[in-house]
mmCIF file of C-alpha atoms and ligand atoms in Angstrom:
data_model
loop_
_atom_site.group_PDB
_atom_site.id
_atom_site.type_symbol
_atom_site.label_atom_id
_atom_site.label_comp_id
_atom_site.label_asym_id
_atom_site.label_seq_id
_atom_site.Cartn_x
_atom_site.Cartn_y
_atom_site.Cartn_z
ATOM 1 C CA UNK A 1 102.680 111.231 99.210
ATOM 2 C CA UNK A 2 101.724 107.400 99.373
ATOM 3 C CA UNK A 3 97.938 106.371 98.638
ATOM 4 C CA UNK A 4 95.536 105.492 102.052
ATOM 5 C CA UNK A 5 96.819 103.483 104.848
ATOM 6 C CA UNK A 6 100.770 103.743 103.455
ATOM 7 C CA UNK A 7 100.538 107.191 104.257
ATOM 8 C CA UNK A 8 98.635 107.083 107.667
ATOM 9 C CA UNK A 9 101.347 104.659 108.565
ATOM 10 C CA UNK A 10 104.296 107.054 107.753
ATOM 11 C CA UNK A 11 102.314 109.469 109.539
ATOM 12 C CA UNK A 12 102.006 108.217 112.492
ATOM 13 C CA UNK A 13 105.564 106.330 112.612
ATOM 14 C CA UNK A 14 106.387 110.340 111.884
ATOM 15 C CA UNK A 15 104.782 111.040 114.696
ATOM 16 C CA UNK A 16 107.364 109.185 116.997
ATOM 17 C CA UNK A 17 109.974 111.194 118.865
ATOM 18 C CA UNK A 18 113.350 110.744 116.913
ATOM 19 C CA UNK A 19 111.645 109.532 113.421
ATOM 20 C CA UNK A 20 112.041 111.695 110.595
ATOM 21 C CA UNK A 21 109.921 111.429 107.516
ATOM 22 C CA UNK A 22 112.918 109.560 105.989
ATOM 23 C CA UNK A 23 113.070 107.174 108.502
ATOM 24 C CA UNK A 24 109.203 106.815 109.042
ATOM 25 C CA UNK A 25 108.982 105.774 105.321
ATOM 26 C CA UNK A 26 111.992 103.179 105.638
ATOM 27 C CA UNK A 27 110.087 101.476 108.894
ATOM 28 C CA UNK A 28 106.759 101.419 106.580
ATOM 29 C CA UNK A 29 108.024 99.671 103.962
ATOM 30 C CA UNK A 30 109.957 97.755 106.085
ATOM 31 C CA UNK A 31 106.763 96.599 107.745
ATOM 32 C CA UNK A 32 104.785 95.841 104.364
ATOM 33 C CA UNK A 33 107.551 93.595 103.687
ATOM 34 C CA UNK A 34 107.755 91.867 106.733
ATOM 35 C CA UNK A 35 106.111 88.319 107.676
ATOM 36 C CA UNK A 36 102.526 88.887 108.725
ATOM 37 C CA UNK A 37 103.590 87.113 111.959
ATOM 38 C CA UNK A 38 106.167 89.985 112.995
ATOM 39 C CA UNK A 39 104.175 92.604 112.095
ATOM 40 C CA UNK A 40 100.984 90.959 114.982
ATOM 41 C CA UNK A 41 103.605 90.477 116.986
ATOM 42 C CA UNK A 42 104.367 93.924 116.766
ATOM 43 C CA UNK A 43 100.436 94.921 117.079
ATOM 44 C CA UNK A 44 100.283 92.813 120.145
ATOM 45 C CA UNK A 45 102.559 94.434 122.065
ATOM 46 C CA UNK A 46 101.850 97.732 121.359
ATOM 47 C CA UNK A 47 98.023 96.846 122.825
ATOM 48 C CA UNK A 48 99.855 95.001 125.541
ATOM 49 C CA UNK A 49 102.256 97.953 126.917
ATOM 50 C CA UNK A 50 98.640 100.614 126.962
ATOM 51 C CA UNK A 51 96.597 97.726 128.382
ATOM 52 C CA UNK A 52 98.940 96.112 130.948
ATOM 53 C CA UNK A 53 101.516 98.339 132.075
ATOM 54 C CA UNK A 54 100.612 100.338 134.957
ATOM 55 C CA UNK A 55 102.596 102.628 137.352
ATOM 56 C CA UNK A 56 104.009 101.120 140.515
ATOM 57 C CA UNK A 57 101.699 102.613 143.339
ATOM 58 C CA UNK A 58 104.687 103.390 145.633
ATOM 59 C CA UNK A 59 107.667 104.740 143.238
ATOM 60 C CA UNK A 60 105.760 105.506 139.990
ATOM 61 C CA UNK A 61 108.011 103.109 137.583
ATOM 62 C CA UNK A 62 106.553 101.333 134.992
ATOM 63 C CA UNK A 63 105.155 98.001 136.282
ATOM 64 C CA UNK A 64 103.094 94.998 135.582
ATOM 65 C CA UNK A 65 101.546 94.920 139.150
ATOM 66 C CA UNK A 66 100.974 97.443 141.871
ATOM 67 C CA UNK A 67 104.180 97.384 142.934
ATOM 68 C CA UNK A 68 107.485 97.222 140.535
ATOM 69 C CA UNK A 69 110.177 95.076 141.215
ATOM 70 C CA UNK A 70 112.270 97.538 142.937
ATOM 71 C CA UNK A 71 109.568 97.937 145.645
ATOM 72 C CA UNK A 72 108.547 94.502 146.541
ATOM 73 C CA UNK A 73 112.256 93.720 146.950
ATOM 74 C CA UNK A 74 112.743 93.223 150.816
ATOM 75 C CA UNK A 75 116.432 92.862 149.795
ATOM 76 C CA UNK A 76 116.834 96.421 148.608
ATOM 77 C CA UNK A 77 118.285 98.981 150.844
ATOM 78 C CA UNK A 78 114.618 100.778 151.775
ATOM 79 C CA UNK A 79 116.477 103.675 153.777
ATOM 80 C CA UNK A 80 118.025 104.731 150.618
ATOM 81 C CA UNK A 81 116.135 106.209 147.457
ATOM 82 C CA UNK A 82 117.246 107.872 144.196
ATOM 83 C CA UNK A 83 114.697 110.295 142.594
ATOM 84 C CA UNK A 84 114.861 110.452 138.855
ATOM 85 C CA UNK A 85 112.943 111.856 136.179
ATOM 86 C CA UNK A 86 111.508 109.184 134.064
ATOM 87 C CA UNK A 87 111.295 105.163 134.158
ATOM 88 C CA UNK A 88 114.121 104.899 131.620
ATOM 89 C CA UNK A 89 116.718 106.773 133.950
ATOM 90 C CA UNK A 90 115.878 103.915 136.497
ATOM 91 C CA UNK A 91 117.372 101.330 133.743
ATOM 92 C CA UNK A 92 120.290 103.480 133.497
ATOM 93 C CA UNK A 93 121.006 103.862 137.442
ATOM 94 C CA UNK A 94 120.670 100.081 137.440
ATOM 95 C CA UNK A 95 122.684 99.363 134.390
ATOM 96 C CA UNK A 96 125.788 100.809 136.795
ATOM 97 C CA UNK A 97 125.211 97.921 139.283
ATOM 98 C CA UNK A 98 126.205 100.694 141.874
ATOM 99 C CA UNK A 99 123.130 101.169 143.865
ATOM 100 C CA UNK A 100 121.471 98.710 146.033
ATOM 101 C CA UNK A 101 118.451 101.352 147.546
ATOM 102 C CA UNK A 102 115.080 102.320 145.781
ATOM 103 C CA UNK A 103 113.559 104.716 143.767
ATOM 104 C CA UNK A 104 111.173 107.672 143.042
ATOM 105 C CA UNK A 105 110.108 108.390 139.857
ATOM 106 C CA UNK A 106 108.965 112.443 139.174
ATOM 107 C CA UNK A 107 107.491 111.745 135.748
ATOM 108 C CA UNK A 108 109.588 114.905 134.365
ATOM 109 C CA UNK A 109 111.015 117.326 135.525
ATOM 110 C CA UNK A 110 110.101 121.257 136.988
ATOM 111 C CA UNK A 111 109.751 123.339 133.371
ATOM 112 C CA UNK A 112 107.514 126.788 134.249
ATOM 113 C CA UNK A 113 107.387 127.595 130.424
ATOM 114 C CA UNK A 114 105.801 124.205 129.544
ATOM 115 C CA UNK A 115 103.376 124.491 132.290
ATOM 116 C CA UNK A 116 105.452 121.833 134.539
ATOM 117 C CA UNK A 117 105.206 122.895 138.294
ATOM 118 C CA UNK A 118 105.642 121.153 141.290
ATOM 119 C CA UNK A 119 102.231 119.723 141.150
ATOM 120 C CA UNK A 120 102.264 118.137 137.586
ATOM 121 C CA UNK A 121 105.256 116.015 139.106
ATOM 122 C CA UNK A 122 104.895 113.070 142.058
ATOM 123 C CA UNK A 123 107.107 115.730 144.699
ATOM 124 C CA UNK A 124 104.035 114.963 147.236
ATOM 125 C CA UNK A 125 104.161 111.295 146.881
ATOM 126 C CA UNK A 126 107.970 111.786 147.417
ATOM 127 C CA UNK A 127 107.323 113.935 150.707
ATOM 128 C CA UNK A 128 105.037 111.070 151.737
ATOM 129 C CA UNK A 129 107.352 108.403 151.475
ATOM 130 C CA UNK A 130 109.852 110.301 153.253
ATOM 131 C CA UNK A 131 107.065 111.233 156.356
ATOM 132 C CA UNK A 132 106.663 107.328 156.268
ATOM 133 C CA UNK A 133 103.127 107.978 155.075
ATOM 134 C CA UNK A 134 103.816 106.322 151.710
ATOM 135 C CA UNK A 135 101.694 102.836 150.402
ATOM 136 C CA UNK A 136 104.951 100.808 151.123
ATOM 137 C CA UNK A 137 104.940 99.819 154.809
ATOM 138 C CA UNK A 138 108.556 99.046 154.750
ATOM 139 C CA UNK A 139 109.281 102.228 154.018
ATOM 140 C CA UNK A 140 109.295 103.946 157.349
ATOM 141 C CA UNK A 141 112.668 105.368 158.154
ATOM 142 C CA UNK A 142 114.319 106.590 154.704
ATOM 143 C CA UNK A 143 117.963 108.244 155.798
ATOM 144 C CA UNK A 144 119.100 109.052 151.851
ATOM 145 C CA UNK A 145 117.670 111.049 148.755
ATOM 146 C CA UNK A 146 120.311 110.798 145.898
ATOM 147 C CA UNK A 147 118.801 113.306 143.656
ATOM 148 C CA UNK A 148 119.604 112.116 139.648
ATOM 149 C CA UNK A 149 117.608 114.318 137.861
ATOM 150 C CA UNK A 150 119.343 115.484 134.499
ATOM 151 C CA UNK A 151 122.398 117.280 134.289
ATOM 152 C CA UNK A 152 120.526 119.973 132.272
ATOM 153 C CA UNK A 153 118.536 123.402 133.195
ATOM 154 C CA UNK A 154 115.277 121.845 134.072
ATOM 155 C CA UNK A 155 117.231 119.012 135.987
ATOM 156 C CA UNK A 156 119.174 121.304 138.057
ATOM 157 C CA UNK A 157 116.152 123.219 138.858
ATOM 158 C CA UNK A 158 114.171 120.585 139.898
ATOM 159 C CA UNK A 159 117.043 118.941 142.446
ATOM 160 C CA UNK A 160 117.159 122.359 144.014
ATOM 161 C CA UNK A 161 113.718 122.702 144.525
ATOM 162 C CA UNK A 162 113.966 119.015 145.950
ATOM 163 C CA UNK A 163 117.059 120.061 148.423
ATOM 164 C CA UNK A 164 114.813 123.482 149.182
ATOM 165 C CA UNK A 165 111.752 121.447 150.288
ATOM 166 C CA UNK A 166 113.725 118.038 152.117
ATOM 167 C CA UNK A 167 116.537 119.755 154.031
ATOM 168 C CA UNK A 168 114.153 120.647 156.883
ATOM 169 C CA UNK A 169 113.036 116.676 157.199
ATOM 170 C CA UNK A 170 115.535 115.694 160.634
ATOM 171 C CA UNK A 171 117.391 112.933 159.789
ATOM 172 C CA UNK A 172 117.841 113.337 156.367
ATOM 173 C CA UNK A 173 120.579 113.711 153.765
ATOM 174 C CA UNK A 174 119.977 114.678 150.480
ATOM 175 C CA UNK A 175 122.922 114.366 147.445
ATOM 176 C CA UNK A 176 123.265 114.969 144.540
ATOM 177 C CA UNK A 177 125.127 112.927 141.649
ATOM 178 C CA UNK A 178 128.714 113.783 141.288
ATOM 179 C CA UNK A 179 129.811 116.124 138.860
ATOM 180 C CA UNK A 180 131.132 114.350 135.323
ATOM 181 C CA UNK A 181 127.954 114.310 133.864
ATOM 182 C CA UNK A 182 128.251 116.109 130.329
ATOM 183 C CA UNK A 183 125.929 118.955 130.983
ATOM 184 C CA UNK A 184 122.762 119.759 128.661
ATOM 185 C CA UNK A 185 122.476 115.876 128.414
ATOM 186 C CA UNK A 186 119.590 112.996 129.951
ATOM 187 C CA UNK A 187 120.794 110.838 132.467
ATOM 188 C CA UNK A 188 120.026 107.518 129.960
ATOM 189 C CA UNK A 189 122.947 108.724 127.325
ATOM 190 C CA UNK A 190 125.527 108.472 130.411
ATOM 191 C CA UNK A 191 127.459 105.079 130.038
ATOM 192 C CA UNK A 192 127.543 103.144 133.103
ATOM 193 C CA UNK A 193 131.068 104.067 134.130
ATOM 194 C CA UNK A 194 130.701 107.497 134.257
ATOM 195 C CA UNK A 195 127.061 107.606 135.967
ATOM 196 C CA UNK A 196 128.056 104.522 138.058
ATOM 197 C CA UNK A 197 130.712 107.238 139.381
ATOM 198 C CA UNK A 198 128.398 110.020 139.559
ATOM 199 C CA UNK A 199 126.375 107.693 142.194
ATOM 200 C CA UNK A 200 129.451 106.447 144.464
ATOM 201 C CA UNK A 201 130.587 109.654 144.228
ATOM 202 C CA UNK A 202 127.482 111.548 145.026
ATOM 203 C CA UNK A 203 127.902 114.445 147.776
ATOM 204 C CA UNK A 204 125.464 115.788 150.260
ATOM 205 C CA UNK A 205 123.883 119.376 149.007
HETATM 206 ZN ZN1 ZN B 301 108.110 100.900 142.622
#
């Protein structure tokens, strides 16, 4: 045990998914070593990303403005959206270069022992969209749902919750990624290759 602030600081750098104590001491000290410019630079940020980040209003990725990147593109396929779980999967589905559409973003996936139903996730934004009800007026005659949830338990229920509830919309195909995904794993540890052939690969559920 460190005296005062040294010790709040490893606690709370302990407190970070991934960061043992170990490695919450080794980024303190790093920090009390560092330039007092890195370390504002640092604060700064970390005010900036809970001040200024918001959610896009139409997809739910993390955006600067009301609508993220993805959605205000008029050159992105708007017929076409992948559903993931969380903003970082949408950096890995773009990472592959393989998909030209939009996205959804659930904010998790469905997990009854942790309390995670249908509700605590955006499914009825998702329905909305797909009704042509959604905040994007674009958005009026989506064809595709390319379901990349994770290729783990919770993932695979959710996606067949998804197909349950959307194969009734007329018009619509759902699919899901192609198998090749190691199983148990998130969708952000798949290298591009192997997700980017997940995606063209995807088939119809
Ligand atoms: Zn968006």
């Amino acid at each position: 045990m460190f005296e005062g602030p040294v010790q709040d600081l490893i606690d709370e750098l302990g407190r970070l998914p991934g960061v043992g104590p170990k490695s919450a001491q080794r980024i303190a000290f790093h920090l009390l070593a560092a330039e007092p410019a890195d370390v504002s630079r640092l604060q700064d940020v970390l005010q900036k990303v809970k001040d200024g980040v918001r959610f896009c209003e139409v997809c739910g990725n993390v955006s600067e403005k009301d609508r993220c990147r993805y959605c205000s593109d008029a050159r992105r396929d708007a017929t076409l959206l992948c559903v993931v779980e969380e903003p970082k999967d949408v950096l890995a589905v773009e990472r592959t270069r393989e998909f030209r559409g939009r996205y959804h973003v659930l904010g998790g996936a469905l997990d009854p022992l942790a309390g995670v139903g249908p509700d605590q996730l955006r499914i009825r934004q998702l329905v909305a969209r797909i009704g042509g009800t959604g905040p994007a007026p674009d958005e009026t005659d989506i064809k595709e749902i390319i379901v990349a949830t994770d290729p783990n338990t919770e993932g695979e229920a959710t996606a067949t919750y998804l197909l349950r509830l959307l194969r009734d919309f007329p018009g619509l195909t759902v699919s899901r990624l192609a198998s090749g995904l190691p199983m148990g794993g998130d969708l952000e540890f798949a290298d591009e290759l192997t997700l980017g052939r997940a995606l063209s690969g995807r088939r119809a559920m």
